GROMACS .gro file of C-alpha atoms in nm:
model
  430
    1MET     CA    1  -4.280  19.802   2.973
    2GLY     CA    2  -4.436  20.060   2.744
    3ASP     CA    3  -4.409  20.075   2.368
    4ARG     CA    4  -4.206  20.391   2.376
    5ALA     CA    5  -3.933  20.229   2.580
    6GLY     CA    6  -3.934  19.929   2.349
    7ARG     CA    7  -3.891  20.142   2.036
    8HIS     CA    8  -3.607  20.336   2.193
    9HIS     CA    9  -3.426  20.014   2.282
   10GLU     CA   10  -3.456  19.864   1.935
   11VAL     CA   11  -3.302  20.155   1.746
   12PRO     CA   12  -2.941  20.034   1.799
   13LEU     CA   13  -3.029  19.702   1.634
   14LEU     CA   14  -3.052  19.886   1.301
   15ASN     CA   15  -2.760  20.120   1.349
   16ARG     CA   16  -2.440  20.012   1.178
   17ASP     CA   17  -2.245  20.268   1.376
   18SER     CA   18  -2.333  20.123   1.714
   19PRO     CA   19  -2.058  20.165   1.973
   20VAL     CA   20  -1.825  19.879   2.057
   21PRO     CA   21  -2.023  19.630   2.265
   22GLU     CA   22  -1.967  19.597   2.633
   23ALA     CA   23  -1.781  19.266   2.593
   24THR     CA   24  -1.455  19.350   2.423
   25VAL     CA   25  -1.108  19.204   2.434
   26ALA     CA   26  -0.837  19.444   2.527
   27ASP     CA   27  -0.480  19.386   2.420
   28PRO     CA   28  -0.193  19.523   2.631
   29GLY     CA   29  -0.218  19.853   2.446
   30GLY     CA   30  -0.579  19.890   2.542
   31ARG     CA   31  -0.711  19.873   2.187
   32ALA     CA   32  -1.049  19.712   2.122
   33ARG     CA   33  -1.004  19.392   1.926
   34PHE     CA   34  -1.330  19.214   1.982
   35GLY     CA   35  -1.680  19.324   1.895
   36ALA     CA   36  -1.914  19.470   1.644
   37GLY     CA   37  -1.844  19.838   1.671
   38ARG     CA   38  -1.700  20.093   1.435
   39PHE     CA   39  -1.336  20.010   1.511
   40GLY     CA   40  -1.209  19.770   1.245
   41ALA     CA   41  -1.566  19.718   1.128
   42GLY     CA   42  -1.638  19.572   0.791
   43ARG     CA   43  -1.947  19.579   0.578
   44PHE     CA   44  -2.169  19.442   0.853
   45GLY     CA   45  -2.018  19.654   1.130
   46MET     CA   46  -1.800  19.377   1.273
   47GLY     CA   47  -1.424  19.351   1.293
   48ARG     CA   48  -1.214  19.036   1.265
   49GLY     CA   49  -1.273  18.943   1.629
   50GLY     CA   50  -1.649  18.977   1.586
   51TRP     CA   51  -1.650  18.744   1.287
   52LEU     CA   52  -1.439  18.488   1.472
   53THR     CA   53  -1.680  18.500   1.763
   54LEU     CA   54  -1.974  18.456   1.526
   55LEU     CA   55  -1.797  18.156   1.371
   56GLY     CA   56  -1.754  18.009   1.719
   57LEU     CA   57  -2.125  18.055   1.789
   58VAL     CA   58  -2.206  17.882   1.461
   59LEU     CA   59  -1.995  17.580   1.557
   60LEU     CA   60  -2.171  17.565   1.894
   61ALA     CA   61  -2.517  17.597   1.741
   62LEU     CA   62  -2.451  17.318   1.491
   63ASN     CA   63  -2.448  17.081   1.789
   64LEU     CA   64  -2.756  17.206   1.973
   65ARG     CA   65  -2.996  16.967   1.796
   66ALA     CA   66  -2.779  16.722   1.602
   67ALA     CA   67  -2.748  16.460   1.876
   68ILE     CA   68  -3.127  16.458   1.912
   69ALA     CA   69  -3.214  16.467   1.541
   70ALA     CA   70  -2.984  16.170   1.474
   71VAL     CA   71  -3.212  15.935   1.670
   72PRO     CA   72  -3.551  15.932   1.487
   73PRO     CA   73  -3.427  15.774   1.159
   74LEU     CA   74  -3.278  15.493   1.369
   75LEU     CA   75  -3.578  15.442   1.599
   76PRO     CA   76  -3.720  15.118   1.453
   77GLU     CA   77  -3.387  14.935   1.488
   78LEU     CA   78  -3.313  15.100   1.820
   79GLN     CA   79  -3.656  14.998   1.951
   80ALA     CA   80  -3.599  14.639   1.847
   81ASP     CA   81  -3.250  14.628   1.997
   82LEU     CA   82  -3.354  14.781   2.330
   83ASP     CA   83  -3.707  14.634   2.334
   84LEU     CA   84  -3.883  14.971   2.357
   85GLY     CA   85  -4.245  15.058   2.278
   86ARG     CA   86  -4.338  15.376   2.095
   87GLY     CA   87  -4.406  15.565   2.417
   88ALA     CA   88  -4.068  15.467   2.563
   89ALA     CA   89  -3.894  15.540   2.233
   90GLY     CA   90  -4.049  15.886   2.233
   91LEU     CA   91  -3.875  15.940   2.565
   92LEU     CA   92  -3.539  15.936   2.383
   93THR     CA   93  -3.640  16.263   2.220
   94ALA     CA   94  -3.853  16.391   2.508
   95LEU     CA   95  -3.583  16.344   2.772
   96PRO     CA   96  -3.347  16.611   2.634
   97VAL     CA   97  -3.643  16.847   2.602
   98LEU     CA   98  -3.739  16.769   2.962
   99CYS     CA   99  -3.382  16.859   3.059
  100PHE     CA  100  -3.424  17.187   2.874
  101GLY     CA  101  -3.723  17.266   3.090
  102LEU     CA  102  -3.588  17.151   3.426
  103LEU     CA  103  -3.233  17.278   3.389
  104SER     CA  104  -3.272  17.610   3.206
  105PRO     CA  105  -3.280  17.821   3.528
  106PHE     CA  106  -2.966  17.642   3.649
  107ALA     CA  107  -2.801  17.700   3.311
  108ALA     CA  108  -2.859  18.073   3.353
  109LEU     CA  109  -2.711  18.056   3.704
  110PHE     CA  110  -2.416  17.852   3.577
  111GLY     CA  111  -2.345  18.112   3.308
  112ARG     CA  112  -2.357  18.391   3.564
  113ARG     CA  113  -2.118  18.209   3.798
  114VAL     CA  114  -1.850  18.087   3.554
  115GLY     CA  115  -1.900  18.320   3.259
  116ILE     CA  116  -2.084  18.269   2.933
  117GLU     CA  117  -1.780  18.164   2.731
  118PHE     CA  118  -1.659  17.892   2.971
  119ALA     CA  119  -2.012  17.764   3.029
  120LEU     CA  120  -2.061  17.715   2.655
  121LEU     CA  121  -1.736  17.519   2.636
  122VAL     CA  122  -1.857  17.290   2.916
  123ALA     CA  123  -2.184  17.244   2.725
  124MET     CA  124  -2.001  17.103   2.422
  125LEU     CA  125  -1.793  16.869   2.634
  126GLY     CA  126  -2.111  16.746   2.800
  127ILE     CA  127  -2.258  16.652   2.462
  128VAL     CA  128  -1.944  16.451   2.381
  129LEU     CA  129  -1.960  16.272   2.717
  130GLY     CA  130  -2.328  16.190   2.676
  131SER     CA  131  -2.269  16.058   2.324
  132VAL     CA  132  -2.014  15.812   2.459
  133ALA     CA  133  -2.241  15.703   2.744
  134ARG     CA  134  -2.547  15.628   2.533
  135ILE     CA  135  -2.373  15.369   2.313
  136LEU     CA  136  -2.281  15.149   2.610
  137PRO     CA  137  -2.456  14.810   2.606
  138HIS     CA  138  -2.757  14.877   2.828
  139ALA     CA  139  -3.079  15.075   2.789
  140GLY     CA  140  -3.001  15.256   3.115
  141TRP     CA  141  -2.684  15.399   2.964
  142MET     CA  142  -2.881  15.517   2.664
  143LEU     CA  143  -3.113  15.713   2.892
  144ALA     CA  144  -2.828  15.845   3.107
  145GLY     CA  145  -2.629  15.956   2.805
  146THR     CA  146  -2.937  16.119   2.656
  147ALA     CA  147  -2.990  16.314   2.981
  148ILE     CA  148  -2.627  16.432   2.981
  149ILE     CA  149  -2.663  16.547   2.621
  150GLY     CA  150  -2.982  16.726   2.719
  151ALA     CA  151  -2.802  16.908   3.001
  152GLY     CA  152  -2.525  17.022   2.767
  153ILE     CA  153  -2.767  17.144   2.505
  154THR     CA  154  -2.967  17.327   2.773
  155VAL     CA  155  -2.666  17.540   2.861
  156GLY     CA  156  -2.621  17.625   2.494
  157ASN     CA  157  -2.990  17.703   2.445
  158VAL     CA  158  -2.998  17.946   2.736
  159LEU     CA  159  -2.664  18.119   2.690
  160VAL     CA  160  -2.642  18.166   2.314
  161PRO     CA  161  -2.907  18.447   2.319
  162SER     CA  162  -2.717  18.607   2.608
  163ALA     CA  163  -2.392  18.576   2.410
  164VAL     CA  164  -2.561  18.744   2.114
  165LYS     CA  165  -2.687  19.026   2.336
  166ARG     CA  166  -2.340  19.068   2.486
  167HIS     CA  167  -2.119  19.046   2.178
  168PHE     CA  168  -2.352  19.169   1.902
  169PRO     CA  169  -2.586  19.434   2.047
  170GLY     CA  170  -2.589  19.621   1.715
  171ARG     CA  171  -2.628  19.309   1.504
  172ALA     CA  172  -2.875  19.096   1.698
  173GLY     CA  173  -3.075  19.003   1.387
  174LEU     CA  174  -2.769  18.887   1.194
  175ALA     CA  175  -2.615  18.693   1.483
  176THR     CA  176  -2.943  18.531   1.587
  177GLY     CA  177  -3.030  18.437   1.229
  178VAL     CA  178  -2.691  18.284   1.155
  179SER     CA  179  -2.674  18.088   1.482
  180THR     CA  180  -3.033  17.964   1.447
  181ALA     CA  181  -2.966  17.860   1.087
  182ALA     CA  182  -2.663  17.669   1.212
  183LEU     CA  183  -2.878  17.495   1.473
  184THR     CA  184  -3.120  17.391   1.201
  185THR     CA  185  -2.835  17.286   0.973
  186GLY     CA  186  -2.693  17.060   1.241
  187ALA     CA  187  -3.030  16.890   1.285
  188THR     CA  188  -3.067  16.856   0.908
  189LEU     CA  189  -2.729  16.694   0.858
  190ALA     CA  190  -2.778  16.459   1.152
  191ALA     CA  191  -3.120  16.348   1.026
  192ALA     CA  192  -2.985  16.301   0.674
  193VAL     CA  193  -2.671  16.101   0.751
  194SER     CA  194  -2.753  15.901   1.065
  195ALA     CA  195  -2.924  15.619   0.872
  196PRO     CA  196  -2.661  15.603   0.593
  197LEU     CA  197  -2.383  15.597   0.852
  198ALA     CA  198  -2.558  15.313   1.033
  199TYR     CA  199  -2.665  15.098   0.738
  200THR     CA  200  -2.465  15.200   0.430
  201VAL     CA  201  -2.131  15.269   0.595
  202GLY     CA  202  -2.197  14.990   0.842
  203LEU     CA  203  -2.138  15.169   1.170
  204GLY     CA  204  -2.464  15.048   1.320
  205TRP     CA  205  -2.691  15.275   1.518
  206ARG     CA  206  -2.439  15.304   1.802
  207GLY     CA  207  -2.152  15.404   1.577
  208SER     CA  208  -2.371  15.653   1.392
  209LEU     CA  209  -2.485  15.824   1.713
  210LEU     CA  210  -2.128  15.838   1.845
  211ALA     CA  211  -1.990  15.989   1.525
  212LEU     CA  212  -2.252  16.264   1.514
  213GLY     CA  213  -2.245  16.342   1.887
  214GLY     CA  214  -1.867  16.355   1.885
  215LEU     CA  215  -1.872  16.654   1.651
  216ALA     CA  216  -1.938  16.867   1.958
  217GLY     CA  217  -1.568  16.813   2.037
  218VAL     CA  218  -1.482  17.004   1.720
  219ALA     CA  219  -1.706  17.288   1.833
  220ALA     CA  220  -1.532  17.290   2.173
  221LEU     CA  221  -1.194  17.331   2.003
  222GLY     CA  222  -1.332  17.610   1.785
  223TRP     CA  223  -1.476  17.791   2.087
  224LEU     CA  224  -1.168  17.750   2.306
  225PRO     CA  225  -0.996  18.071   2.181
  226ARG     CA  226  -1.299  18.271   2.295
  227VAL     CA  227  -1.263  18.123   2.645
  228ARG     CA  228  -0.894  18.201   2.662
  229ARG     CA  229  -0.935  18.566   2.563
  230ARG     CA  230  -0.931  18.821   2.843
  231HIS     CA  231  -1.257  19.014   2.845
  232THR     CA  232  -1.319  19.347   3.007
  233ALA     CA  233  -1.588  19.331   3.271
  234PRO     CA  234  -1.936  19.421   3.147
  235ALA     CA  235  -2.105  19.732   3.274
  236PRO     CA  236  -2.272  19.672   3.611
  237GLU     CA  237  -2.638  19.582   3.596
  238PRO     CA  238  -2.902  19.613   3.864
  239PRO     CA  239  -2.958  19.275   4.032
  240ARG     CA  240  -3.245  19.089   3.875
  241SER     CA  241  -3.390  18.768   4.009
  242ALA     CA  242  -3.570  18.500   3.815
  243GLY     CA  243  -3.878  18.584   4.023
  244SER     CA  244  -3.890  18.940   3.890
  245VAL     CA  245  -3.872  18.809   3.534
  246LEU     CA  246  -4.156  18.564   3.605
  247ARG     CA  247  -4.376  18.848   3.726
  248SER     CA  248  -4.383  18.996   3.377
  249PRO     CA  249  -4.668  18.882   3.148
  250VAL     CA  250  -4.423  18.910   2.858
  251THR     CA  251  -4.228  18.618   3.002
  252TRP     CA  252  -4.533  18.392   3.016
  253GLN     CA  253  -4.651  18.486   2.668
  254LEU     CA  254  -4.306  18.413   2.530
  255ALA     CA  255  -4.296  18.086   2.727
  256VAL     CA  256  -4.623  17.960   2.578
  257PHE     CA  257  -4.512  18.061   2.229
  258MET     CA  258  -4.178  17.891   2.288
  259GLY     CA  259  -4.338  17.578   2.429
  260THR     CA  260  -4.602  17.530   2.162
  261GLN     CA  261  -4.368  17.583   1.867
  262SER     CA  262  -4.127  17.342   2.031
  263MET     CA  263  -4.403  17.085   2.086
  264LEU     CA  264  -4.479  17.089   1.715
  265TYR     CA  265  -4.114  17.063   1.619
  266TYR     CA  266  -4.022  16.776   1.848
  267ALA     CA  267  -4.339  16.584   1.769
  268LEU     CA  268  -4.255  16.579   1.398
  269LEU     CA  269  -3.883  16.541   1.458
  270THR     CA  270  -3.954  16.223   1.651
  271TRP     CA  271  -4.243  16.070   1.458
  272LEU     CA  272  -4.243  16.202   1.102
  273PRO     CA  273  -4.030  15.911   0.967
  274SER     CA  274  -4.246  15.654   1.148
  275MET     CA  275  -4.562  15.828   1.031
  276LEU     CA  276  -4.446  15.815   0.670
  277ARG     CA  277  -4.330  15.455   0.699
  278ASP     CA  278  -4.677  15.361   0.826
  279HIS     CA  279  -4.813  15.515   0.504
  280GLY     CA  280  -4.587  15.296   0.292
  281VAL     CA  281  -4.292  15.530   0.239
  282GLU     CA  282  -3.953  15.357   0.219
  283PRO     CA  283  -3.725  15.404   0.524
  284THR     CA  284  -3.458  15.598   0.332
  285ARG     CA  285  -3.719  15.831   0.184
  286ALA     CA  286  -3.879  15.880   0.525
  287GLY     CA  287  -3.538  15.976   0.667
  288ALA     CA  288  -3.482  16.207   0.369
  289ALA     CA  289  -3.817  16.374   0.439
  290LEU     CA  290  -3.703  16.445   0.794
  291ALA     CA  291  -3.383  16.595   0.654
  292VAL     CA  292  -3.591  16.817   0.423
  293PHE     CA  293  -3.807  16.917   0.719
  294ASN     CA  294  -3.495  17.041   0.897
  295LEU     CA  295  -3.315  17.172   0.588
  296LEU     CA  296  -3.589  17.411   0.482
  297GLY     CA  297  -3.580  17.575   0.822
  298ILE     CA  298  -3.235  17.715   0.745
  299GLY     CA  299  -3.362  17.978   0.503
  300THR     CA  300  -3.641  18.101   0.728
  301ALA     CA  301  -3.408  18.091   1.029
  302LEU     CA  302  -3.181  18.336   0.846
  303LEU     CA  303  -3.461  18.556   0.714
  304VAL     CA  304  -3.703  18.591   1.004
  305PRO     CA  305  -3.469  18.754   1.264
  306THR     CA  306  -3.373  19.022   1.013
  307LEU     CA  307  -3.739  19.094   0.946
  308ALA     CA  308  -3.827  19.086   1.315
  309VAL     CA  309  -3.570  19.343   1.432
  310ARG     CA  310  -3.677  19.588   1.161
  311ARG     CA  311  -4.020  19.637   1.312
  312PRO     CA  312  -4.141  19.721   1.663
  313ASP     CA  313  -4.427  19.471   1.653
  314GLN     CA  314  -4.388  19.106   1.548
  315ARG     CA  315  -4.747  18.982   1.582
  316GLY     CA  316  -4.817  18.959   1.210
  317LEU     CA  317  -4.498  18.764   1.152
  318ALA     CA  318  -4.578  18.525   1.437
  319LEU     CA  319  -4.931  18.459   1.309
  320LEU     CA  320  -4.795  18.384   0.961
  321VAL     CA  321  -4.569  18.120   1.115
  322CYS     CA  322  -4.867  17.965   1.294
  323ALA     CA  323  -5.064  17.956   0.968
  324CYS     CA  324  -4.785  17.764   0.793
  325TRP     CA  325  -4.782  17.508   1.073
  326ALA     CA  326  -5.160  17.467   1.050
  327VAL     CA  327  -5.154  17.412   0.673
  328GLY     CA  328  -4.881  17.147   0.699
  329LEU     CA  329  -5.052  16.952   0.976
  330VAL     CA  330  -5.391  16.954   0.804
  331GLY     CA  331  -5.219  16.834   0.489
  332LEU     CA  332  -5.047  16.544   0.664
  333LEU     CA  333  -5.384  16.436   0.803
  334ALA     CA  334  -5.599  16.485   0.493
  335LEU     CA  335  -5.357  16.409   0.207
  336PRO     CA  336  -5.063  16.210   0.339
  337SER     CA  337  -4.968  16.104  -0.015
  338LEU     CA  338  -4.850  16.462  -0.070
  339TYR     CA  339  -4.615  16.431   0.227
  340LEU     CA  340  -4.331  16.610   0.050
  341LEU     CA  341  -4.541  16.926   0.015
  342TRP     CA  342  -4.642  16.919   0.381
  343THR     CA  343  -4.283  16.847   0.484
  344VAL     CA  344  -4.178  17.162   0.298
  345THR     CA  345  -4.453  17.370   0.462
  346THR     CA  346  -4.381  17.254   0.817
  347GLY     CA  347  -4.006  17.275   0.755
  348LEU     CA  348  -4.032  17.642   0.662
  349ALA     CA  349  -4.256  17.698   0.965
  350GLN     CA  350  -4.028  17.532   1.220
  351GLY     CA  351  -3.721  17.733   1.114
  352ALA     CA  352  -3.919  18.055   1.128
  353ALA     CA  353  -4.071  17.969   1.466
  354ILE     CA  354  -3.751  17.890   1.654
  355SER     CA  355  -3.559  18.183   1.506
  356LEU     CA  356  -3.844  18.422   1.588
  357THR     CA  357  -3.855  18.288   1.943
  358LEU     CA  358  -3.482  18.339   1.996
  359THR     CA  359  -3.499  18.685   1.840
  360LEU     CA  360  -3.781  18.784   2.074
  361LEU     CA  361  -3.570  18.669   2.370
  362VAL     CA  362  -3.301  18.915   2.260
  363ILE     CA  363  -3.512  19.219   2.172
  364ARG     CA  364  -3.757  19.183   2.461
  365ALA     CA  365  -3.466  19.205   2.709
  366ARG     CA  366  -3.305  19.534   2.804
  367THR     CA  367  -2.957  19.406   2.895
  368PRO     CA  368  -2.742  19.092   2.855
  369GLY     CA  369  -2.824  19.004   3.215
  370SER     CA  370  -3.198  19.032   3.163
  371ALA     CA  371  -3.158  18.837   2.837
  372ARG     CA  372  -2.992  18.556   3.034
  373GLU     CA  373  -3.265  18.549   3.299
  374LEU     CA  374  -3.548  18.584   3.047
  375SER     CA  375  -3.398  18.311   2.830
  376GLY     CA  376  -3.364  18.079   3.128
  377ALA     CA  377  -3.720  18.136   3.250
  378VAL     CA  378  -3.886  18.116   2.908
  379GLN     CA  379  -3.696  17.807   2.800
  380SER     CA  380  -3.762  17.634   3.131
  381ILE     CA  381  -4.137  17.682   3.106
  382GLY     CA  382  -4.151  17.630   2.732
  383TYR     CA  383  -3.947  17.312   2.719
  384LEU     CA  384  -4.129  17.156   3.014
  385LEU     CA  385  -4.443  17.204   2.809
  386SER     CA  386  -4.288  17.072   2.488
  387ALA     CA  387  -4.131  16.765   2.653
  388THR     CA  388  -4.477  16.610   2.661
  389ALA     CA  389  -4.515  16.607   2.283
  390PRO     CA  390  -4.300  16.310   2.168
  391VAL     CA  391  -4.433  16.080   2.442
  392LEU     CA  392  -4.793  16.199   2.403
  393VAL     CA  393  -4.793  16.156   2.025
  394GLY     CA  394  -4.635  15.811   2.052
  395ALA     CA  395  -4.880  15.701   2.319
  396LEU     CA  396  -5.180  15.831   2.120
  397ARG     CA  397  -5.055  15.646   1.815
  398ASP     CA  398  -5.036  15.322   2.013
  399ALA     CA  399  -5.377  15.377   2.173
  400THR     CA  400  -5.562  15.468   1.852
  401THR     CA  401  -5.360  15.263   1.599
  402GLY     CA  402  -5.348  15.559   1.365
  403TRP     CA  403  -5.212  15.911   1.322
  404GLY     CA  404  -5.544  16.098   1.303
  405VAL     CA  405  -5.580  16.170   1.674
  406PRO     CA  406  -5.214  16.271   1.729
  407LEU     CA  407  -5.230  16.514   1.435
  408ALA     CA  408  -5.560  16.659   1.560
  409VAL     CA  409  -5.398  16.726   1.898
  410LEU     CA  410  -5.108  16.901   1.727
  411MET     CA  411  -5.356  17.122   1.542
  412LEU     CA  412  -5.499  17.231   1.877
  413VAL     CA  413  -5.146  17.314   1.987
  414THR     CA  414  -5.116  17.539   1.680
  415VAL     CA  415  -5.427  17.730   1.792
  416VAL     CA  416  -5.275  17.789   2.137
  417MET     CA  417  -4.954  17.903   1.969
  418ALA     CA  418  -5.146  18.161   1.763
  419VAL     CA  419  -5.315  18.301   2.074
  420SER     CA  420  -4.982  18.337   2.255
  421ALA     CA  421  -4.834  18.505   1.946
  422LEU     CA  422  -5.070  18.799   1.995
  423GLY     CA  423  -4.899  18.875   2.328
  424ALA     CA  424  -4.543  18.763   2.256
  425GLY     CA  425  -4.527  18.976   1.940
  426ARG     CA  426  -4.624  19.302   2.110
  427ASN     CA  427  -4.355  19.566   2.155
  428ARG     CA  428  -4.283  19.539   2.528
  429GLN     CA  429  -3.972  19.464   2.729
  430VAL     CA  430  -3.862  19.284   3.045
   0.00000   0.00000   0.00000
């Protein structure tokens, strides 16, 4: 759509006096108790119910990467136990991402059929179930459990932006930033503690993965009150099919941006510890570097959405993110001894990239319904693209016996990401 329509839509994102959102909870007296409007609003324009909902989203988001990020620090021992090569080991990270790509349209449909709140509860329970399955004594169970976890996370990936659009239309930047920071925090904590839980505490890699994956049960309990609340029906929206969303060039530009930034993230999430260990870094320090990589994304995940919603055009911000990725990758290739510096650079870039992507999914959509369909389409295409990265990087490492070629390929991915940023950052809507 045109720029004028886009600017008109984004005004409420900056208005603290936005009306109560369309998804409110009505008590028997008909009073609004749930939302981010002027009734009962605090400093940030949200009442008690709005803050509780935001807390619930934070608990959900903490589990949307943790079960995946817990695996890479344990890969060498897991490979030896299950007799896996690097390409097959990369599949343990690539499989959830492949689920993101294949199942995102169905996640959007599931949310439309059963409701966003209930679907997100099911997502958390799926992560718990998959965490139990993948510790059973067979490599097949590991793959099956990983796929179940991927399906649960897919539902969360797709529906959290829709939940933000529905419950926080006047505070999209705040809600997106906080939930994305929580996602990054979950990955950071999982990467930092999975090895100590396995080796220092003595749980082994199975016990470590179960403990971290089981935290999704806590999130399910925290989200349960949101499911049990009685919501008023949202305002009717014109029917919109996934096909109509796919006809928009905005969708494809966002999908490429989503896919390339995700390729970079999952490639380093999977192989950064192994890369560093090949350069002589101790295993605990390599795991700590991965934790730093995730940790530093928290700050940029909080900052970038707030910056993005304050301007009609996000191209400059997107290109800055791409530049940070490029600097970090070149550094890892040319001066691997300074790995801590490059870990910091790429860590800041990955938090900024994912939070900017999720923010664009919110502000490029006109309604919660279009946000759900756009999120499903973009994440499906993007994650199908990014699922290739962990396996490709692992296979290239095996084929070339070094990290030069894999890192060069990731630099090319950064170039494609920068080109897509020029379209994804323009002020247009679906």
